[in-house]
Amino acid sequence: MMRMRRWGLCLAWLCLPVLALASSLELAQTRAQLAVEYMRYGNMRAALDSADEAVKADSSYQNGQLVRALVLMQLGMDKEAEGAFRKALSIDGTNPEVNNNYGWFLCKGARAAESIAYFTRALADPLYDKPQTAQLNRGLCLMKLDKLDEANTDLLAVLRFNGNDVTALREMTRLQLQGNNAKLAAFYYQRLRREVATPGPADLWLGVRLARLQADKAAEKRLGDTLLASYPDSVETQHYLSGN
């Protein structure tokens, strides 16, 4: 009987860590989800607090590390974000979502050459449910590297998946302008304008550049005047006024 009681206590003792682990993971998941919601509504202090609580609850929960990295990236805390991304990758270096987001972090931080491998790794996963996101990001970063043919391939792949993707249409217009291809630039710009009800400064500036390439002075003035009136303080307006 004594052995049975001791064995029973032993079983009860063994169950406690399992329950504690489950509780820690659930807490980490909840806090990570809260961080995403706070970030969506612009409450970055609460987002960071929740992300910190997520990784404190369970440092092995990869999505918690990823969410914390994204919050830190949005706050401009690049050194801390880099560390969080690295921790997420150390848990599973093949995770396509982590690779895609880390690639974007590198690209926007003037490390485009390093970013390509991470986008490619994300795209190598046949089960990745958002490959077009990584393909678009890789295309944008290839443009930064002036690898226009490769960027064109990626952007076309995105548009084959979704022909109305505004970012892909905008960047294809930009790419064709960069290559002085007025006909294709006009083709993509017209498609872009059909998708954008109210063009922003970047869209109007693309139109100005296209009009200049086509030597269409009337269109250049019309779009330039709209840019100046609607977005007087934008970088694009400064480009227009300086004659760039």
CSV table of C-alpha atoms in Angstrom, one decimal:
chain,number,residue,atom,x,y,z
A,1,MET,CA,0.0,0.0,0.0
A,2,MET,CA,2.9,2.3,0.8
A,3,ARG,CA,4.3,1.8,-2.7
A,4,MET,CA,1.0,2.5,-4.3
A,5,ARG,CA,0.6,5.8,-2.4
A,6,ARG,CA,4.1,6.9,-3.2
A,7,TRP,CA,3.6,6.0,-6.9
A,8,GLY,CA,0.3,7.9,-6.9
A,9,LEU,CA,2.0,11.0,-5.5
A,10,CYS,CA,4.7,10.6,-8.1
A,11,LEU,CA,2.2,10.6,-10.9
A,12,ALA,CA,0.5,13.6,-9.4
A,13,TRP,CA,3.8,15.4,-9.2
A,14,LEU,CA,4.7,14.5,-12.8
A,15,CYS,CA,1.4,16.1,-14.0
A,16,LEU,CA,2.1,19.4,-12.4
A,17,PRO,CA,4.8,20.6,-14.8
A,18,VAL,CA,2.7,19.5,-17.8
A,19,LEU,CA,-0.2,21.6,-16.6
A,20,ALA,CA,2.1,24.5,-15.9
A,21,LEU,CA,3.6,24.3,-19.4
A,22,ALA,CA,0.2,24.3,-21.0
A,23,SER,CA,-0.8,27.3,-18.9
A,24,SER,CA,2.3,29.2,-19.9
A,25,LEU,CA,1.8,28.5,-23.6
A,26,GLU,CA,-1.8,29.6,-23.4
A,27,LEU,CA,-0.8,32.8,-21.6
A,28,ALA,CA,1.9,33.5,-24.3
A,29,GLN,CA,-0.7,32.9,-27.1
A,30,THR,CA,-3.2,35.3,-25.5
A,31,ARG,CA,-0.7,38.0,-24.8
A,32,ALA,CA,0.7,37.8,-28.4
A,33,GLN,CA,-2.8,38.1,-29.8
A,34,LEU,CA,-3.4,41.1,-27.6
A,35,ALA,CA,-0.2,42.7,-28.8
A,36,VAL,CA,-1.3,42.3,-32.4
A,37,GLU,CA,-4.7,44.0,-31.6
A,38,TYR,CA,-3.0,46.8,-29.8
A,39,MET,CA,-0.6,47.3,-32.7
A,40,ARG,CA,-3.5,47.3,-35.1
A,41,TYR,CA,-5.1,50.2,-33.2
A,42,GLY,CA,-1.9,52.1,-32.8
A,43,ASN,CA,-1.5,51.6,-29.0
A,44,MET,CA,2.2,50.7,-29.3
A,45,ARG,CA,3.0,51.0,-25.5
A,46,ALA,CA,0.3,48.4,-24.7
A,47,ALA,CA,1.4,46.3,-27.7
A,48,LEU,CA,5.0,46.2,-26.4
A,49,ASP,CA,3.9,45.4,-22.9
A,50,SER,CA,1.7,42.5,-24.1
A,51,ALA,CA,4.5,41.2,-26.4
A,52,ASP,CA,7.0,41.3,-23.5
A,53,GLU,CA,4.5,39.4,-21.4
A,54,ALA,CA,4.1,36.8,-24.1
A,55,VAL,CA,7.8,36.0,-24.3
A,56,LYS,CA,8.1,36.1,-20.5
A,57,ALA,CA,5.3,33.5,-20.2
A,58,ASP,CA,6.9,31.2,-22.8
A,59,SER,CA,10.1,32.2,-24.5
A,60,SER,CA,9.9,29.1,-26.8
A,61,TYR,CA,6.6,30.3,-28.3
A,62,GLN,CA,7.8,31.4,-31.7
A,63,ASN,CA,4.9,33.6,-32.6
A,64,GLY,CA,5.4,35.5,-29.4
A,65,GLN,CA,9.0,36.3,-30.4
A,66,LEU,CA,7.8,37.3,-33.9
A,67,VAL,CA,5.1,39.6,-32.7
A,68,ARG,CA,7.6,41.2,-30.3
A,69,ALA,CA,10.0,41.7,-33.2
A,70,LEU,CA,7.3,43.3,-35.3
A,71,VAL,CA,6.3,45.7,-32.5
A,72,LEU,CA,9.9,46.7,-31.9
A,73,MET,CA,10.4,47.2,-35.7
A,74,GLN,CA,7.4,49.5,-35.9
A,75,LEU,CA,8.8,51.5,-32.9
A,76,GLY,CA,12.1,51.9,-34.7
A,77,MET,CA,14.0,50.0,-32.1
A,78,ASP,CA,16.0,48.1,-34.7
A,79,LYS,CA,18.7,46.6,-32.4
A,80,GLU,CA,16.1,45.1,-30.1
A,81,ALA,CA,13.9,44.0,-33.1
A,82,GLU,CA,17.0,42.2,-34.6
A,83,GLY,CA,17.5,40.3,-31.4
A,84,ALA,CA,13.8,39.3,-31.3
A,85,PHE,CA,13.8,38.1,-34.9
A,86,ARG,CA,17.0,36.1,-34.2
A,87,LYS,CA,15.3,34.4,-31.2
A,88,ALA,CA,12.3,33.5,-33.4
A,89,LEU,CA,14.5,32.1,-36.1
A,90,SER,CA,16.5,30.1,-33.5
A,91,ILE,CA,13.2,28.3,-32.6
A,92,ASP,CA,12.5,27.3,-36.2
A,93,GLY,CA,14.7,28.7,-38.9
A,94,THR,CA,12.4,27.3,-41.7
A,95,ASN,CA,9.2,29.2,-40.6
A,96,PRO,CA,8.2,31.1,-43.7
A,97,GLU,CA,6.3,33.9,-41.8
A,98,VAL,CA,9.4,34.6,-39.7
A,99,ASN,CA,11.7,34.5,-42.7
A,100,ASN,CA,9.5,36.8,-44.7
A,101,ASN,CA,9.2,39.4,-41.9
A,102,TYR,CA,12.8,39.3,-41.1
A,103,GLY,CA,13.6,39.7,-44.8
A,104,TRP,CA,11.4,42.8,-44.8
A,105,PHE,CA,13.1,44.1,-41.7
A,106,LEU,CA,16.5,43.8,-43.4
A,107,CYS,CA,15.3,45.3,-46.6
A,108,LYS,CA,13.7,48.4,-45.1
A,109,GLY,CA,16.9,48.9,-43.0
A,110,ALA,CA,19.1,49.3,-46.0
A,111,ARG,CA,20.2,45.6,-45.9
A,112,ALA,CA,18.4,44.6,-49.1
A,113,ALA,CA,21.2,42.3,-50.3
A,114,GLU,CA,20.9,40.2,-47.1
A,115,SER,CA,17.1,40.1,-47.3
A,116,ILE,CA,16.8,38.1,-50.5
A,117,ALA,CA,17.8,34.8,-49.0
A,118,TYR,CA,15.1,35.0,-46.3
A,119,PHE,CA,12.3,35.7,-48.8
A,120,THR,CA,13.6,32.8,-50.9
A,121,ARG,CA,13.6,30.6,-47.9
A,122,ALA,CA,10.0,31.6,-47.2
A,123,LEU,CA,9.0,30.9,-50.8
A,124,ALA,CA,10.6,27.4,-50.6
A,125,ASP,CA,7.9,26.2,-48.2
A,126,PRO,CA,5.1,24.7,-50.3
A,127,LEU,CA,2.7,25.0,-47.3
A,128,TYR,CA,3.2,28.7,-46.9
A,129,ASP,CA,-0.3,30.2,-47.2
A,130,LYS,CA,0.9,33.7,-48.2
A,131,PRO,CA,3.6,33.2,-50.8
A,132,GLN,CA,2.6,36.3,-52.8
A,133,THR,CA,3.5,38.5,-49.8
A,134,ALA,CA,7.1,37.1,-49.8
A,135,GLN,CA,7.2,37.3,-53.6
A,136,LEU,CA,6.1,41.0,-53.5
A,137,ASN,CA,8.6,41.8,-50.8
A,138,ARG,CA,11.4,40.1,-52.7
A,139,GLY,CA,10.5,42.0,-55.8
A,140,LEU,CA,10.6,45.4,-54.0
A,141,CYS,CA,14.0,44.6,-52.5
A,142,LEU,CA,15.3,43.4,-55.9
A,143,MET,CA,14.3,46.8,-57.3
A,144,LYS,CA,16.4,48.5,-54.5
A,145,LEU,CA,19.3,46.4,-55.7
A,146,ASP,CA,18.6,47.5,-59.4
A,147,LYS,CA,18.0,43.9,-60.3
A,148,LEU,CA,15.1,44.9,-62.5
A,149,ASP,CA,14.7,41.7,-64.5
A,150,GLU,CA,14.4,39.6,-61.4
A,151,ALA,CA,12.1,42.1,-59.8
A,152,ASN,CA,9.9,42.1,-62.8
A,153,THR,CA,9.6,38.3,-62.6
A,154,ASP,CA,8.5,38.5,-58.9
A,155,LEU,CA,6.0,41.3,-59.5
A,156,LEU,CA,4.5,39.6,-62.5
A,157,ALA,CA,4.0,36.4,-60.4
A,158,VAL,CA,2.1,38.5,-57.8
A,159,LEU,CA,-0.1,40.0,-60.5
A,160,ARG,CA,-0.9,36.6,-61.9
A,161,PHE,CA,-2.1,35.7,-58.4
A,162,ASN,CA,-4.0,38.9,-58.0
A,163,GLY,CA,-4.2,41.3,-61.0
A,164,ASN,CA,-5.6,44.1,-58.8
A,165,ASP,CA,-2.8,44.1,-56.2
A,166,VAL,CA,-2.3,47.9,-55.8
A,167,THR,CA,1.3,47.6,-54.5
A,168,ALA,CA,2.4,45.4,-57.3
A,169,LEU,CA,0.8,47.6,-59.9
A,170,ARG,CA,2.4,50.7,-58.4
A,171,GLU,CA,5.8,49.1,-58.3
A,172,MET,CA,5.5,47.7,-61.9
A,173,THR,CA,4.7,51.2,-63.0
A,174,ARG,CA,7.8,52.5,-61.2
A,175,LEU,CA,9.9,49.6,-62.6
A,176,GLN,CA,8.9,50.4,-66.2
A,177,LEU,CA,9.6,54.1,-65.7
A,178,GLN,CA,13.0,53.2,-64.3
A,179,GLY,CA,13.6,51.3,-67.6
A,180,ASN,CA,12.2,54.2,-69.7
A,181,ASN,CA,9.4,51.9,-71.1
A,182,ALA,CA,6.6,54.4,-71.5
A,183,LYS,CA,4.2,51.9,-73.1
A,184,LEU,CA,4.3,49.4,-70.3
A,185,ALA,CA,4.5,52.1,-67.6
A,186,ALA,CA,1.2,53.6,-69.0
A,187,PHE,CA,-0.4,50.1,-69.1
A,188,TYR,CA,0.3,49.5,-65.4
A,189,TYR,CA,-0.4,53.1,-64.4
A,190,GLN,CA,-3.9,53.0,-65.9
A,191,ARG,CA,-4.6,49.7,-64.1
A,192,LEU,CA,-3.4,51.3,-60.9
A,193,ARG,CA,-5.6,54.3,-61.2
A,194,ARG,CA,-8.6,52.1,-61.8
A,195,GLU,CA,-7.9,50.5,-58.4
A,196,VAL,CA,-7.2,53.7,-56.4
A,197,ALA,CA,-10.1,56.0,-55.9
A,198,THR,CA,-8.1,58.8,-54.3
A,199,PRO,CA,-4.5,58.8,-55.5
A,200,GLY,CA,-1.9,59.6,-52.9
A,201,PRO,CA,1.3,61.6,-53.5
A,202,ALA,CA,3.2,58.6,-54.7
A,203,ASP,CA,0.6,57.8,-57.3
A,204,LEU,CA,0.4,61.3,-58.6
A,205,TRP,CA,4.2,61.6,-58.8
A,206,LEU,CA,4.3,58.4,-60.9
A,207,GLY,CA,1.8,60.1,-63.2
A,208,VAL,CA,4.0,63.2,-63.5
A,209,ARG,CA,7.0,61.0,-64.3
A,210,LEU,CA,5.0,59.1,-66.9
A,211,ALA,CA,3.7,62.3,-68.5
A,212,ARG,CA,7.3,63.6,-68.7
A,213,LEU,CA,8.4,60.3,-70.3
A,214,GLN,CA,5.6,60.7,-72.8
A,215,ALA,CA,6.4,64.4,-73.3
A,216,ASP,CA,2.8,65.2,-72.4
A,217,LYS,CA,3.0,68.7,-71.0
A,218,ALA,CA,-0.7,69.1,-70.3
A,219,ALA,CA,-0.9,65.9,-68.3
A,220,GLU,CA,2.3,66.8,-66.4
A,221,LYS,CA,0.8,70.1,-65.4
A,222,ARG,CA,-2.6,68.7,-64.4
A,223,LEU,CA,-1.1,66.0,-62.2
A,224,GLY,CA,1.5,68.3,-60.8
A,225,ASP,CA,-1.1,70.9,-59.9
A,226,THR,CA,-3.1,68.2,-58.2
A,227,LEU,CA,-0.1,67.0,-56.3
A,228,LEU,CA,0.8,70.5,-55.2
A,229,ALA,CA,-2.8,71.3,-54.1
A,230,SER,CA,-3.5,68.1,-52.3
A,231,TYR,CA,-0.1,67.2,-50.8
A,232,PRO,CA,1.9,70.5,-50.5
A,233,ASP,CA,4.3,69.1,-47.8
A,234,SER,CA,5.0,65.7,-49.4
A,235,VAL,CA,8.4,64.6,-50.5
A,236,GLU,CA,6.9,64.0,-54.0
A,237,THR,CA,5.8,67.6,-54.2
A,238,GLN,CA,9.3,68.7,-53.4
A,239,HIS,CA,10.6,66.5,-56.2
A,240,TYR,CA,8.0,68.1,-58.6
A,241,LEU,CA,8.9,71.6,-57.6
A,242,SER,CA,12.6,71.0,-57.9
A,243,GLY,CA,12.1,69.6,-61.4
A,244,ASN,CA,13.5,66.1,-60.6
